Amino acid sequence: MAKKRNPASLHWLAVVTVLFVMISAFLMNRHRGQMTEAMHLPYTAVNLEELADGVYYGKTYTSFLHLQLEVTVKDHHLTDIKVIENAGLDGETARPIIQKMIAENKVVVPAVKGAEMGSMVYISCVSTALAQNSDGQIDTEN
Protein backbone atom coordinates (compact mmCIF):
# COMPACT_ATOMS: atom_id res chain seq x y z
CA MET A 1 0.00 0.00 0.00
CA ALA A 2 1.39 3.36 -1.00
CA LYS A 3 2.08 5.83 1.73
CA LYS A 4 0.19 9.12 1.35
CA ARG A 5 2.20 12.32 1.59
CA ASN A 6 1.11 15.13 3.79
CA PRO A 7 -0.13 18.01 1.55
CA ALA A 8 1.43 20.57 3.91
CA SER A 9 4.90 19.02 3.53
CA LEU A 10 4.54 19.08 -0.29
CA HIS A 11 3.57 22.73 -0.08
CA TRP A 12 6.68 23.60 1.95
CA LEU A 13 8.88 21.53 -0.36
CA ALA A 14 7.56 23.52 -3.32
CA VAL A 15 8.14 26.84 -1.51
CA VAL A 16 11.72 25.88 -0.58
CA THR A 17 12.42 24.73 -4.15
CA VAL A 18 11.11 27.99 -5.63
CA LEU A 19 13.15 30.05 -3.15
CA PHE A 20 16.27 28.04 -3.95
CA VAL A 21 15.82 28.58 -7.69
CA MET A 22 15.20 32.32 -7.21
CA ILE A 23 18.24 32.81 -4.98
CA SER A 24 20.44 30.79 -7.34
CA ALA A 25 19.28 32.86 -10.32
CA PHE A 26 19.92 36.09 -8.43
CA LEU A 27 23.46 35.05 -7.44
CA MET A 28 24.34 33.86 -10.94
CA ASN A 29 23.03 37.10 -12.45
CA ARG A 30 24.99 39.19 -9.94
CA HIS A 31 28.20 37.25 -10.66
CA ARG A 32 27.67 37.66 -14.41
CA GLY A 33 27.19 41.41 -13.92
CA GLN A 34 30.36 41.67 -11.82
CA MET A 35 32.35 39.76 -14.44
CA THR A 36 31.03 42.06 -17.18
CA GLU A 37 31.96 45.07 -15.07
CA ALA A 38 35.49 43.72 -14.52
CA MET A 39 35.94 43.02 -18.24
CA HIS A 40 34.96 46.61 -19.07
CA LEU A 41 37.40 48.27 -16.66
CA PRO A 42 39.89 50.64 -18.28
CA TYR A 43 43.19 48.97 -19.12
CA THR A 44 45.93 51.19 -20.47
CA ALA A 45 49.06 49.93 -22.22
CA VAL A 46 52.02 51.23 -20.23
CA ASN A 47 55.63 51.38 -21.39
CA LEU A 48 57.71 51.40 -18.21
CA GLU A 49 60.72 52.66 -20.19
CA GLU A 50 58.88 55.96 -20.74
CA LEU A 51 57.86 56.54 -17.12
CA ALA A 52 59.54 59.06 -14.88
CA ASP A 53 60.60 57.96 -11.42
CA GLY A 54 57.95 58.68 -8.83
CA VAL A 55 54.95 57.49 -6.92
CA TYR A 56 51.75 57.21 -8.93
CA TYR A 57 48.29 57.10 -7.39
CA GLY A 58 45.51 54.90 -8.76
CA LYS A 59 41.91 54.33 -7.75
CA THR A 60 39.43 51.83 -9.19
CA TYR A 61 35.98 51.41 -7.71
CA THR A 62 33.61 48.67 -8.85
CA SER A 63 30.39 47.39 -7.37
CA PHE A 64 32.33 44.51 -5.80
CA LEU A 65 35.75 45.99 -4.93
CA HIS A 66 37.12 49.41 -3.96
CA LEU A 67 40.86 49.64 -4.55
CA GLN A 68 43.36 52.48 -4.12
CA LEU A 69 47.08 51.99 -4.72
CA GLU A 70 50.37 53.87 -4.68
CA VAL A 71 52.70 52.57 -7.37
CA THR A 72 56.40 53.42 -7.08
CA VAL A 73 58.57 53.48 -10.20
CA LYS A 74 62.37 53.77 -9.97
CA ASP A 75 64.73 53.40 -12.96
CA HIS A 76 61.85 52.14 -15.12
CA HIS A 77 61.01 49.32 -12.69
CA LEU A 78 58.03 48.75 -10.45
CA THR A 79 59.65 48.82 -7.03
CA ASP A 80 56.64 48.96 -4.72
CA ILE A 81 52.87 48.87 -4.82
CA LYS A 82 51.18 49.93 -1.59
CA VAL A 83 47.54 49.23 -0.94
CA ILE A 84 45.74 52.26 0.50
CA GLU A 85 42.19 50.91 0.30
CA ASN A 86 41.10 47.36 -0.35
CA ALA A 87 37.47 46.66 0.45
CA GLY A 88 35.26 44.06 -1.11
CA LEU A 89 35.13 40.76 -2.95
CA ASP A 90 38.49 39.21 -3.99
CA GLY A 91 40.50 42.15 -2.65
CA GLU A 92 42.69 40.22 -0.23
CA THR A 93 42.66 37.02 -2.26
CA ALA A 94 43.99 38.85 -5.33
CA ARG A 95 46.67 40.77 -3.41
CA PRO A 96 49.51 38.36 -4.41
CA ILE A 97 49.25 39.77 -7.93
CA ILE A 98 51.20 42.76 -6.64
CA GLN A 99 54.29 40.62 -6.07
CA LYS A 100 53.92 39.10 -9.55
CA MET A 101 53.82 42.59 -11.09
CA ILE A 102 56.94 43.69 -9.21
CA ALA A 103 58.86 40.44 -9.83
CA GLU A 104 58.09 40.43 -13.57
CA ASN A 105 58.20 44.25 -13.88
CA LYS A 106 54.95 44.10 -15.82
CA VAL A 107 51.50 45.51 -15.26
CA VAL A 108 49.68 42.69 -17.03
CA VAL A 109 50.45 39.37 -15.36
CA PRO A 110 48.42 36.16 -14.96
CA ALA A 111 45.47 36.46 -12.58
CA VAL A 112 45.54 34.91 -9.15
CA LYS A 113 43.66 31.61 -9.34
CA GLY A 114 40.33 31.89 -7.57
CA ALA A 115 40.46 35.70 -7.57
CA GLU A 116 40.26 36.50 -11.25
CA MET A 117 37.87 39.46 -10.92
CA GLY A 118 39.94 41.02 -8.13
CA SER A 119 43.09 40.51 -10.20
CA MET A 120 41.48 42.39 -13.08
CA VAL A 121 40.74 45.30 -10.74
CA TYR A 122 44.38 45.38 -9.54
CA ILE A 123 45.68 45.35 -13.14
CA SER A 124 43.28 48.13 -14.13
CA CYS A 125 44.20 50.22 -11.10
CA VAL A 126 47.96 49.95 -11.69
CA SER A 127 47.69 50.56 -15.44
CA THR A 128 45.51 53.65 -15.06
CA ALA A 129 47.77 55.02 -12.31
CA LEU A 130 50.85 54.67 -14.51
CA ALA A 131 49.08 56.05 -17.57
CA GLN A 132 48.55 59.42 -15.90
CA ASN A 133 50.74 62.26 -17.01
CA SER A 134 53.25 63.80 -14.62
CA ASP A 135 50.40 65.74 -12.96
CA GLY A 136 49.05 62.40 -11.75
CA GLN A 137 52.18 61.73 -9.76
CA ILE A 138 52.42 62.34 -6.07
CA ASP A 139 55.81 62.74 -4.49
CA THR A 140 57.99 62.72 -7.63
CA GLU A 141 61.58 61.67 -7.03
CA ASN A 142 64.44 63.12 -9.13
Tab-separated table of N, CA and C in Angstrom:
chain	number	residue	atom	x	y	z
A	1	MET	N	0.839	-1.163	0.000
A	1	MET	CA	0.000	0.000	0.000
A	1	MET	C	0.897	1.244	0.000
A	2	ALA	N	0.586	2.143	-0.876
A	2	ALA	CA	1.387	3.355	-0.999
A	2	ALA	C	1.098	4.295	0.158
A	3	LYS	N	2.197	4.909	0.616
A	3	LYS	CA	2.082	5.834	1.729
A	3	LYS	C	1.684	7.212	1.196
A	4	LYS	N	0.644	7.799	1.787
A	4	LYS	CA	0.193	9.121	1.350
A	4	LYS	C	1.106	10.189	1.943
A	5	ARG	N	1.391	11.203	1.122
A	5	ARG	CA	2.197	12.316	1.590
A	5	ARG	C	1.298	13.381	2.171
A	6	ASN	N	1.821	14.050	3.143
A	6	ASN	CA	1.111	15.135	3.786
A	6	ASN	C	1.091	16.328	2.828
A	7	PRO	N	-0.067	16.869	2.473
A	7	PRO	CA	-0.134	18.006	1.553
A	7	PRO	C	0.641	19.223	2.059
A	8	ALA	N	0.702	19.413	3.364
A	8	ALA	CA	1.431	20.568	3.911
A	8	ALA	C	2.924	20.417	3.659
A	9	SER	N	3.461	19.215	3.764
A	9	SER	CA	4.898	19.016	3.525
A	9	SER	C	5.224	19.215	2.053
A	10	LEU	N	4.326	18.831	1.141
A	10	LEU	CA	4.536	19.077	-0.287
A	10	LEU	C	4.516	20.575	-0.582
A	11	HIS	N	3.641	21.280	0.097
A	11	HIS	CA	3.573	22.734	-0.075
A	11	HIS	C	4.902	23.381	0.329
A	12	TRP	N	5.425	23.019	1.478
A	12	TRP	CA	6.682	23.596	1.955
A	12	TRP	C	7.853	23.195	1.068
A	13	LEU	N	7.836	21.971	0.561
A	13	LEU	CA	8.881	21.533	-0.364
A	13	LEU	C	8.857	22.380	-1.631
A	14	ALA	N	7.685	22.683	-2.128
A	14	ALA	CA	7.556	23.524	-3.320
A	14	ALA	C	8.051	24.945	-3.038
A	15	VAL	N	7.704	25.486	-1.881
A	15	VAL	CA	8.141	26.841	-1.515
A	15	VAL	C	9.670	26.891	-1.407
A	16	VAL	N	10.261	25.918	-0.745
A	16	VAL	CA	11.717	25.877	-0.585
A	16	VAL	C	12.399	25.734	-1.944
A	17	THR	N	11.846	24.913	-2.818
A	17	THR	CA	12.416	24.731	-4.150
A	17	THR	C	12.372	26.031	-4.949
A	18	VAL	N	11.246	26.717	-4.914
A	18	VAL	CA	11.111	27.988	-5.634
A	18	VAL	C	12.089	29.019	-5.067
A	19	LEU	N	12.198	29.106	-3.760
A	19	LEU	CA	13.148	30.045	-3.150
A	19	LEU	C	14.578	29.719	-3.554
A	20	PHE	N	14.926	28.454	-3.556
A	20	PHE	CA	16.275	28.040	-3.949
A	20	PHE	C	16.572	28.452	-5.390
A	21	VAL	N	15.635	28.217	-6.282
A	21	VAL	CA	15.820	28.584	-7.687
A	21	VAL	C	15.951	30.102	-7.830
A	22	MET	N	15.142	30.860	-7.117
A	22	MET	CA	15.201	32.324	-7.206
A	22	MET	C	16.524	32.871	-6.676
A	23	ILE	N	16.976	32.359	-5.556
A	23	ILE	CA	18.242	32.815	-4.979
A	23	ILE	C	19.406	32.441	-5.889
A	24	SER	N	19.384	31.231	-6.420
A	24	SER	CA	20.443	30.795	-7.339
A	24	SER	C	20.493	31.684	-8.575
A	25	ALA	N	19.340	31.993	-9.138
A	25	ALA	CA	19.285	32.855	-10.322
A	25	ALA	C	19.804	34.249	-9.997
A	26	PHE	N	19.444	34.777	-8.837
A	26	PHE	CA	19.923	36.093	-8.428
A	26	PHE	C	21.451	36.108	-8.299
A	27	LEU	N	22.013	35.106	-7.632
A	27	LEU	CA	23.464	35.053	-7.437
A	27	LEU	C	24.207	34.877	-8.751
A	28	MET	N	23.688	34.053	-9.638
A	28	MET	CA	24.336	33.863	-10.944
A	28	MET	C	24.286	35.147	-11.759
A	29	ASN	N	23.166	35.844	-11.719
A	29	ASN	CA	23.033	37.101	-12.453
A	29	ASN	C	23.969	38.164	-11.885
A	30	ARG	N	24.084	38.219	-10.566
A	30	ARG	CA	24.994	39.190	-9.935
A	30	ARG	C	26.437	38.896	-10.319
A	31	HIS	N	26.826	37.630	-10.288
A	31	HIS	CA	28.197	37.252	-10.661
A	31	HIS	C	28.475	37.598	-12.128
A	32	ARG	N	27.504	37.341	-12.983
A	32	ARG	CA	27.668	37.665	-14.406
A	32	ARG	C	27.835	39.176	-14.582
A	33	GLY	N	27.072	39.958	-13.840
A	33	GLY	CA	27.192	41.411	-13.917
A	33	GLY	C	28.544	41.903	-13.417
A	34	GLN	N	29.046	41.291	-12.346
A	34	GLN	CA	30.360	41.670	-11.821
A	34	GLN	C	31.458	41.311	-12.814
A	35	MET	N	31.345	40.164	-13.460
A	35	MET	CA	32.345	39.763	-14.443
A	35	MET	C	32.330	40.713	-15.640
A	36	THR	N	31.144	41.097	-16.073
A	36	THR	CA	31.035	42.055	-17.176
A	36	THR	C	31.651	43.386	-16.780
A	37	GLU	N	31.387	43.817	-15.563
A	37	GLU	CA	31.957	45.074	-15.072
A	37	GLU	C	33.489	44.999	-15.048
A	38	ALA	N	34.040	43.886	-14.575
A	38	ALA	CA	35.492	43.718	-14.520
A	38	ALA	C	36.103	43.701	-15.921
A	39	MET	N	35.415	43.087	-16.867
A	39	MET	CA	35.938	43.021	-18.238
A	39	MET	C	35.912	44.385	-18.919
A	40	HIS	N	35.065	45.291	-18.450
A	40	HIS	CA	34.962	46.609	-19.065
A	40	HIS	C	35.734	47.691	-18.305
A	41	LEU	N	36.551	47.291	-17.359
A	41	LEU	CA	37.397	48.272	-16.662
A	41	LEU	C	38.415	48.850	-17.640
A	42	PRO	N	38.866	50.067	-17.388
A	42	PRO	CA	39.891	50.636	-18.277
A	42	PRO	C	41.246	49.948	-18.061
A	43	TYR	N	41.843	49.532	-19.147
A	43	TYR	CA	43.192	48.970	-19.123
A	43	TYR	C	44.018	49.768	-20.113
A	44	THR	N	45.105	50.333	-19.644
A	44	THR	CA	45.935	51.187	-20.474
A	44	THR	C	47.290	50.531	-20.675
A	45	ALA	N	47.731	50.463	-21.939
A	45	ALA	CA	49.065	49.926	-22.219
A	45	ALA	C	50.092	50.906	-21.668
A	46	VAL	N	51.016	50.391	-20.878
A	46	VAL	CA	52.015	51.235	-20.227
A	46	VAL	C	53.398	50.751	-20.622
A	47	ASN	N	54.231	51.683	-21.094
A	47	ASN	CA	55.629	51.377	-21.391
A	47	ASN	C	56.459	51.897	-20.221
A	48	LEU	N	56.961	50.988	-19.395
A	48	LEU	CA	57.713	51.400	-18.208
A	48	LEU	C	58.978	52.172	-18.573
A	49	GLU	N	59.502	51.946	-19.762
A	49	GLU	CA	60.716	52.660	-20.191
A	49	GLU	C	60.469	54.161	-20.375
A	50	GLU	N	59.221	54.547	-20.524
A	50	GLU	CA	58.884	55.956	-20.739
A	50	GLU	C	58.432	56.666	-19.469
A	51	LEU	N	58.362	55.943	-18.360
A	51	LEU	CA	57.861	56.544	-17.124
A	51	LEU	C	58.973	57.220	-16.328
A	52	ALA	N	58.619	58.368	-15.777
A	52	ALA	CA	59.541	59.059	-14.875
A	52	ALA	C	59.483	58.386	-13.509
A	53	ASP	N	60.578	58.478	-12.777
A	53	ASP	CA	60.597	57.961	-11.418
A	53	ASP	C	59.568	58.726	-10.589
A	54	GLY	N	58.918	58.021	-9.697
A	54	GLY	CA	57.952	58.676	-8.835
A	54	GLY	C	56.959	57.704	-8.253
A	55	VAL	N	56.028	58.264	-7.512
A	55	VAL	CA	54.950	57.487	-6.918
A	55	VAL	C	53.666	57.915	-7.607
A	56	TYR	N	52.977	56.965	-8.183
A	56	TYR	CA	51.754	57.213	-8.930
A	56	TYR	C	50.569	56.693	-8.127
A	57	TYR	N	49.484	57.426	-8.153
A	57	TYR	CA	48.294	57.095	-7.388
A	57	TYR	C	47.210	56.575	-8.332
A	58	GLY	N	46.602	55.452	-7.962
A	58	GLY	CA	45.511	54.903	-8.760
A	58	GLY	C	44.329	54.536	-7.890
A	59	LYS	N	43.131	54.663	-8.478
A	59	LYS	CA	41.909	54.330	-7.751
A	59	LYS	C	40.952	53.682	-8.742
A	60	THR	N	40.429	52.508	-8.377
A	60	THR	CA	39.428	51.828	-9.189
A	60	THR	C	38.330	51.343	-8.260
A	61	TYR	N	37.127	51.820	-8.509
A	61	TYR	CA	35.976	51.407	-7.707
A	61	TYR	C	35.015	50.638	-8.611
A	62	THR	N	34.632	49.462	-8.164
A	62	THR	CA	33.609	48.673	-8.848
A	62	THR	C	32.499	48.392	-7.838
A	63	SER	N	31.472	47.727	-8.288
A	63	SER	CA	30.385	47.388	-7.366
A	63	SER	C	30.801	46.309	-6.376
A	64	PHE	N	31.908	45.611	-6.665
A	64	PHE	CA	32.326	44.514	-5.797
A	64	PHE	C	33.685	44.730	-5.123
A	65	LEU	N	34.433	45.752	-5.525
A	65	LEU	CA	35.747	45.987	-4.929
A	65	LEU	C	36.138	47.452	-5.071
A	66	HIS	N	36.561	48.054	-3.956
A	66	HIS	CA	37.118	49.409	-3.960
A	66	HIS	C	38.609	49.272	-3.707
A	67	LEU	N	39.412	49.809	-4.631
A	67	LEU	CA	40.855	49.643	-4.549
A	67	LEU	C	41.559	50.963	-4.818
A	68	GLN	N	42.499	51.319	-3.926
A	68	GLN	CA	43.356	52.483	-4.124
A	68	GLN	C	44.789	52.023	-3.893
A	69	LEU	N	45.683	52.432	-4.784
A	69	LEU	CA	47.076	51.994	-4.722
A	69	LEU	C	48.030	53.162	-4.915
A	70	GLU	N	49.232	53.009	-4.368
A	70	GLU	CA	50.369	53.874	-4.681
A	70	GLU	C	51.411	52.995	-5.358
A	71	VAL	N	51.767	53.361	-6.578
A	71	VAL	CA	52.699	52.570	-7.373
A	71	VAL	C	54.006	53.347	-7.496
A	72	THR	N	55.102	52.756	-7.036
A	72	THR	CA	56.403	53.418	-7.081
A	72	THR	C	57.208	52.882	-8.254
A	73	VAL	N	57.739	53.818	-9.056
A	73	VAL	CA	58.574	53.481	-10.200
A	73	VAL	C	59.945	54.096	-9.970
A	74	LYS	N	60.982	53.293	-10.120
A	74	LYS	CA	62.368	53.772	-9.971
A	74	LYS	C	63.198	53.106	-11.061
A	75	ASP	N	63.891	53.904	-11.858
A	75	ASP	CA	64.727	53.403	-12.957
A	75	ASP	C	63.939	52.479	-13.879
A	76	HIS	N	62.728	52.866	-14.194
A	76	HIS	CA	61.846	52.140	-15.118
A	76	HIS	C	61.447	50.760	-14.607
A	77	HIS	N	61.440	50.584	-13.305
A	77	HIS	CA	61.014	49.325	-12.691
A	77	HIS	C	59.948	49.602	-11.630
A	78	LEU	N	58.999	48.695	-11.546
A	78	LEU	CA	58.028	48.746	-10.455
A	78	LEU	C	58.760	48.296	-9.198
A	79	THR	N	58.910	49.183	-8.236
A	79	THR	CA	59.650	48.822	-7.030
A	79	THR	C	58.748	48.567	-5.833
A	80	ASP	N	57.549	49.165	-5.849
A	80	ASP	CA	56.643	48.958	-4.722
A	80	ASP	C	55.222	49.307	-5.151
A	81	ILE	N	54.279	48.568	-4.632
A	81	ILE	CA	52.868	48.870	-4.824
A	81	ILE	C	52.214	48.757	-3.455
A	82	LYS	N	51.815	49.900	-2.917
A	82	LYS	CA	51.180	49.933	-1.591
A	82	LYS	C	49.671	50.010	-1.747
A	83	VAL	N	48.994	49.234	-0.941
A	83	VAL	CA	47.536	49.235	-0.944
A	83	VAL	C	47.058	50.261	0.078
A	84	ILE	N	46.297	51.231	-0.381
A	84	ILE	CA	45.744	52.257	0.496
A	84	ILE	C	44.341	51.854	0.941
A	85	GLU	N	43.545	51.380	-0.012
A	85	GLU	CA	42.193	50.907	0.296
A	85	GLU	C	41.970	49.607	-0.453
A	86	ASN	N	41.369	48.659	0.237
A	86	ASN	CA	41.100	47.355	-0.354
A	86	ASN	C	39.865	46.798	0.344
A	87	ALA	N	38.704	47.083	-0.205
A	87	ALA	CA	37.469	46.660	0.448
A	87	ALA	C	36.558	45.984	-0.563
A	88	GLY	N	36.218	44.742	-0.275
A	88	GLY	CA	35.256	44.056	-1.110
A	88	GLY	C	35.684	42.662	-1.505
A	89	LEU	N	34.960	42.122	-2.462
A	89	LEU	CA	35.131	40.764	-2.953
A	89	LEU	C	36.466	40.590	-3.677
A	90	ASP	N	37.223	39.584	-3.345
A	90	ASP	CA	38.487	39.207	-3.990
A	90	ASP	C	39.648	40.156	-3.694
A	91	GLY	N	39.444	41.181	-2.898
A	91	GLY	CA	40.505	42.152	-2.654
A	91	GLY	C	41.731	41.544	-2.009
A	92	GLU	N	41.548	40.838	-0.926
A	92	GLU	CA	42.687	40.221	-0.232
A	92	GLU	C	43.185	38.985	-0.976
A	93	THR	N	42.271	38.233	-1.548
A	93	THR	CA	42.658	37.016	-2.261
A	93	THR	C	43.517	37.336	-3.474
A	94	ALA	N	43.241	38.464	-4.126
A	94	ALA	CA	43.985	38.852	-5.328
A	94	ALA	C	45.277	39.603	-5.019
A	95	ARG	N	45.513	39.950	-3.777
A	95	ARG	CA	46.673	40.768	-3.413
A	95	ARG	C	48.023	40.192	-3.866
A	96	PRO	N	48.225	38.877	-3.925
A	96	PRO	CA	49.512	38.355	-4.405
A	96	PRO	C	49.883	38.788	-5.826
A	97	ILE	N	48.926	39.302	-6.585
A	97	ILE	CA	49.247	39.765	-7.932
A	97	ILE	C	50.241	40.924	-7.891
A	98	ILE	N	50.258	41.649	-6.786
A	98	ILE	CA	51.202	42.763	-6.638
A	98	ILE	C	52.641	42.248	-6.731
A	99	GLN	N	52.926	41.166	-6.040
A	99	GLN	CA	54.291	40.621	-6.068
A	99	GLN	C	54.645	40.094	-7.456
A	100	LYS	N	53.676	39.550	-8.171
A	100	LYS	CA	53.921	39.100	-9.550
A	100	LYS	C	54.294	40.284	-10.431
A	101	MET	N	53.553	41.395	-10.279
A	101	MET	CA	53.824	42.587	-11.086
A	101	MET	C	55.236	43.104	-10.832
A	102	ILE	N	55.610	43.174	-9.559
A	102	ILE	CA	56.937	43.686	-9.208
A	102	ILE	C	58.027	42.733	-9.686
A	103	ALA	N	57.842	41.436	-9.451
A	103	ALA	CA	58.858	40.445	-9.830
A	103	ALA	C	59.074	40.405	-11.341
A	104	GLU	N	57.989	40.506	-12.112
A	104	GLU	CA	58.088	40.432	-13.569
A	104	GLU	C	58.252	41.810	-14.212
A	105	ASN	N	58.143	42.875	-13.406
A	105	ASN	CA	58.203	44.254	-13.879
A	105	ASN	C	57.223	44.474	-15.032
A	106	LYS	N	56.009	43.971	-14.832
A	106	LYS	CA	54.946	44.104	-15.820
A	106	LYS	C	53.657	44.462	-15.102
A	107	VAL	N	52.811	45.189	-15.811
A	107	VAL	CA	51.501	45.511	-15.258
A	107	VAL	C	50.540	44.354	-15.504
A	108	VAL	N	50.587	43.784	-16.680
A	108	VAL	CA	49.684	42.691	-17.026
A	108	VAL	C	50.396	41.366	-16.766
A	109	VAL	N	49.917	40.670	-15.748
A	109	VAL	CA	50.452	39.366	-15.361
A	109	VAL	C	49.272	38.407	-15.200
A	110	PRO	N	49.525	37.103	-15.137
A	110	PRO	CA	48.416	36.164	-14.960
A	110	PRO	C	47.645	36.437	-13.665
A	111	ALA	N	46.348	36.243	-13.737
A	111	ALA	CA	45.470	36.463	-12.583
A	111	ALA	C	45.748	35.435	-11.496
A	112	VAL	N	45.442	35.816	-10.283
A	112	VAL	CA	45.542	34.908	-9.152
A	112	VAL	C	44.379	33.924	-9.257
A	113	LYS	N	44.695	32.637	-9.211
A	113	LYS	CA	43.665	31.609	-9.341
A	113	LYS	C	42.657	31.740	-8.196
A	114	GLY	N	41.391	31.756	-8.560
A	114	GLY	CA	40.327	31.888	-7.572
A	114	GLY	C	39.962	33.331	-7.266
A	115	ALA	N	40.728	34.267	-7.796
A	115	ALA	CA	40.463	35.695	-7.571
A	115	ALA	C	40.640	36.459	-8.880
A	116	GLU	N	40.067	35.928	-9.926
A	116	GLU	CA	40.257	36.504	-11.249
A	116	GLU	C	39.674	37.908	-11.362
A	117	MET	N	38.484	38.128	-10.815
A	117	MET	CA	37.871	39.457	-10.916
A	117	MET	C	38.672	40.479	-10.118
A	118	GLY	N	39.110	40.115	-8.922
A	118	GLY	CA	39.938	41.015	-8.130
A	118	GLY	C	41.251	41.315	-8.823
A	119	SER	N	41.841	40.316	-9.464
A	119	SER	CA	43.092	40.511	-10.200
A	119	SER	C	42.901	41.514	-11.329
A	120	MET	N	41.761	41.443	-11.997
A	120	MET	CA	41.481	42.388	-13.076
A	120	MET	C	41.384	43.813	-12.543
A	121	VAL	N	40.841	43.974	-11.340
A	121	VAL	CA	40.741	45.302	-10.739
A	121	VAL	C	42.138	45.819	-10.404
A	122	TYR	N	43.004	44.970	-9.841
A	122	TYR	CA	44.383	45.377	-9.543
A	122	TYR	C	45.105	45.810	-10.815
A	123	ILE	N	44.993	45.024	-11.883
A	123	ILE	CA	45.679	45.349	-13.138
A	123	ILE	C	45.157	46.676	-13.689
A	124	SER	N	43.854	46.878	-13.653
A	124	SER	CA	43.282	48.128	-14.126
A	124	SER	C	43.770	49.314	-13.295
A	125	CYS	N	43.796	49.141	-11.991
A	125	CYS	CA	44.195	50.225	-11.099
A	125	CYS	C	45.651	50.631	-11.337
A	126	VAL	N	46.538	49.656	-11.456
A	126	VAL	CA	47.958	49.952	-11.689
A	126	VAL	C	48.144	50.582	-13.065
A	127	SER	N	47.488	50.032	-14.088
A	127	SER	CA	47.687	50.563	-15.439
A	127	SER	C	47.178	51.990	-15.570
A	128	THR	N	46.024	52.283	-14.962
A	128	THR	CA	45.510	53.653	-15.060
A	128	THR	C	46.347	54.616	-14.222
A	129	ALA	N	46.897	54.158	-13.117
A	129	ALA	CA	47.773	55.022	-12.313
A	129	ALA	C	49.012	55.395	-13.110
A	130	LEU	N	49.613	54.416	-13.761
A	130	LEU	CA	50.849	54.669	-14.506
A	130	LEU	C	50.604	55.404	-15.812
A	131	ALA	N	49.390	55.379	-16.314
A	131	ALA	CA	49.076	56.047	-17.572
A	131	ALA	C	48.858	57.547	-17.391
A	132	GLN	N	48.748	57.995	-16.147
A	132	GLN	CA	48.553	59.419	-15.896
A	132	GLN	C	49.796	60.188	-16.322
A	133	ASN	N	49.589	61.430	-16.707
A	133	ASN	CA	50.744	62.265	-17.012
A	133	ASN	C	51.446	62.666	-15.727
A	134	SER	N	52.464	63.451	-15.813
A	134	SER	CA	53.250	63.802	-14.619
A	134	SER	C	52.409	64.499	-13.564
A	135	ASP	N	51.268	65.118	-13.951
A	135	ASP	CA	50.398	65.741	-12.965
A	135	ASP	C	49.725	64.704	-12.069
A	136	GLY	N	49.671	63.453	-12.536
A	136	GLY	CA	49.051	62.396	-11.752
A	136	GLY	C	49.978	61.817	-10.707
A	137	GLN	N	51.223	62.238	-10.719
A	137	GLN	CA	52.183	61.725	-9.758
A	137	GLN	C	52.003	62.428	-8.419
A	138	ILE	N	52.320	61.701	-7.371
A	138	ILE	CA	52.424	62.335	-6.069
A	138	ILE	C	53.802	62.013	-5.537
A	139	ASP	N	54.494	62.964	-5.064
A	139	ASP	CA	55.808	62.744	-4.495
A	139	ASP	C	56.821	62.282	-5.540
A	140	THR	N	57.033	63.069	-6.589
A	140	THR	CA	57.988	62.725	-7.635
A	140	THR	C	59.400	62.765	-7.088
A	141	GLU	N	60.180	61.736	-7.425
A	141	GLU	CA	61.582	61.673	-7.033
A	141	GLU	C	62.446	62.013	-8.224
A	142	ASN	N	63.531	62.771	-8.035
A	142	ASN	CA	64.441	63.116	-9.134
A	142	ASN	C	65.792	62.531	-8.917
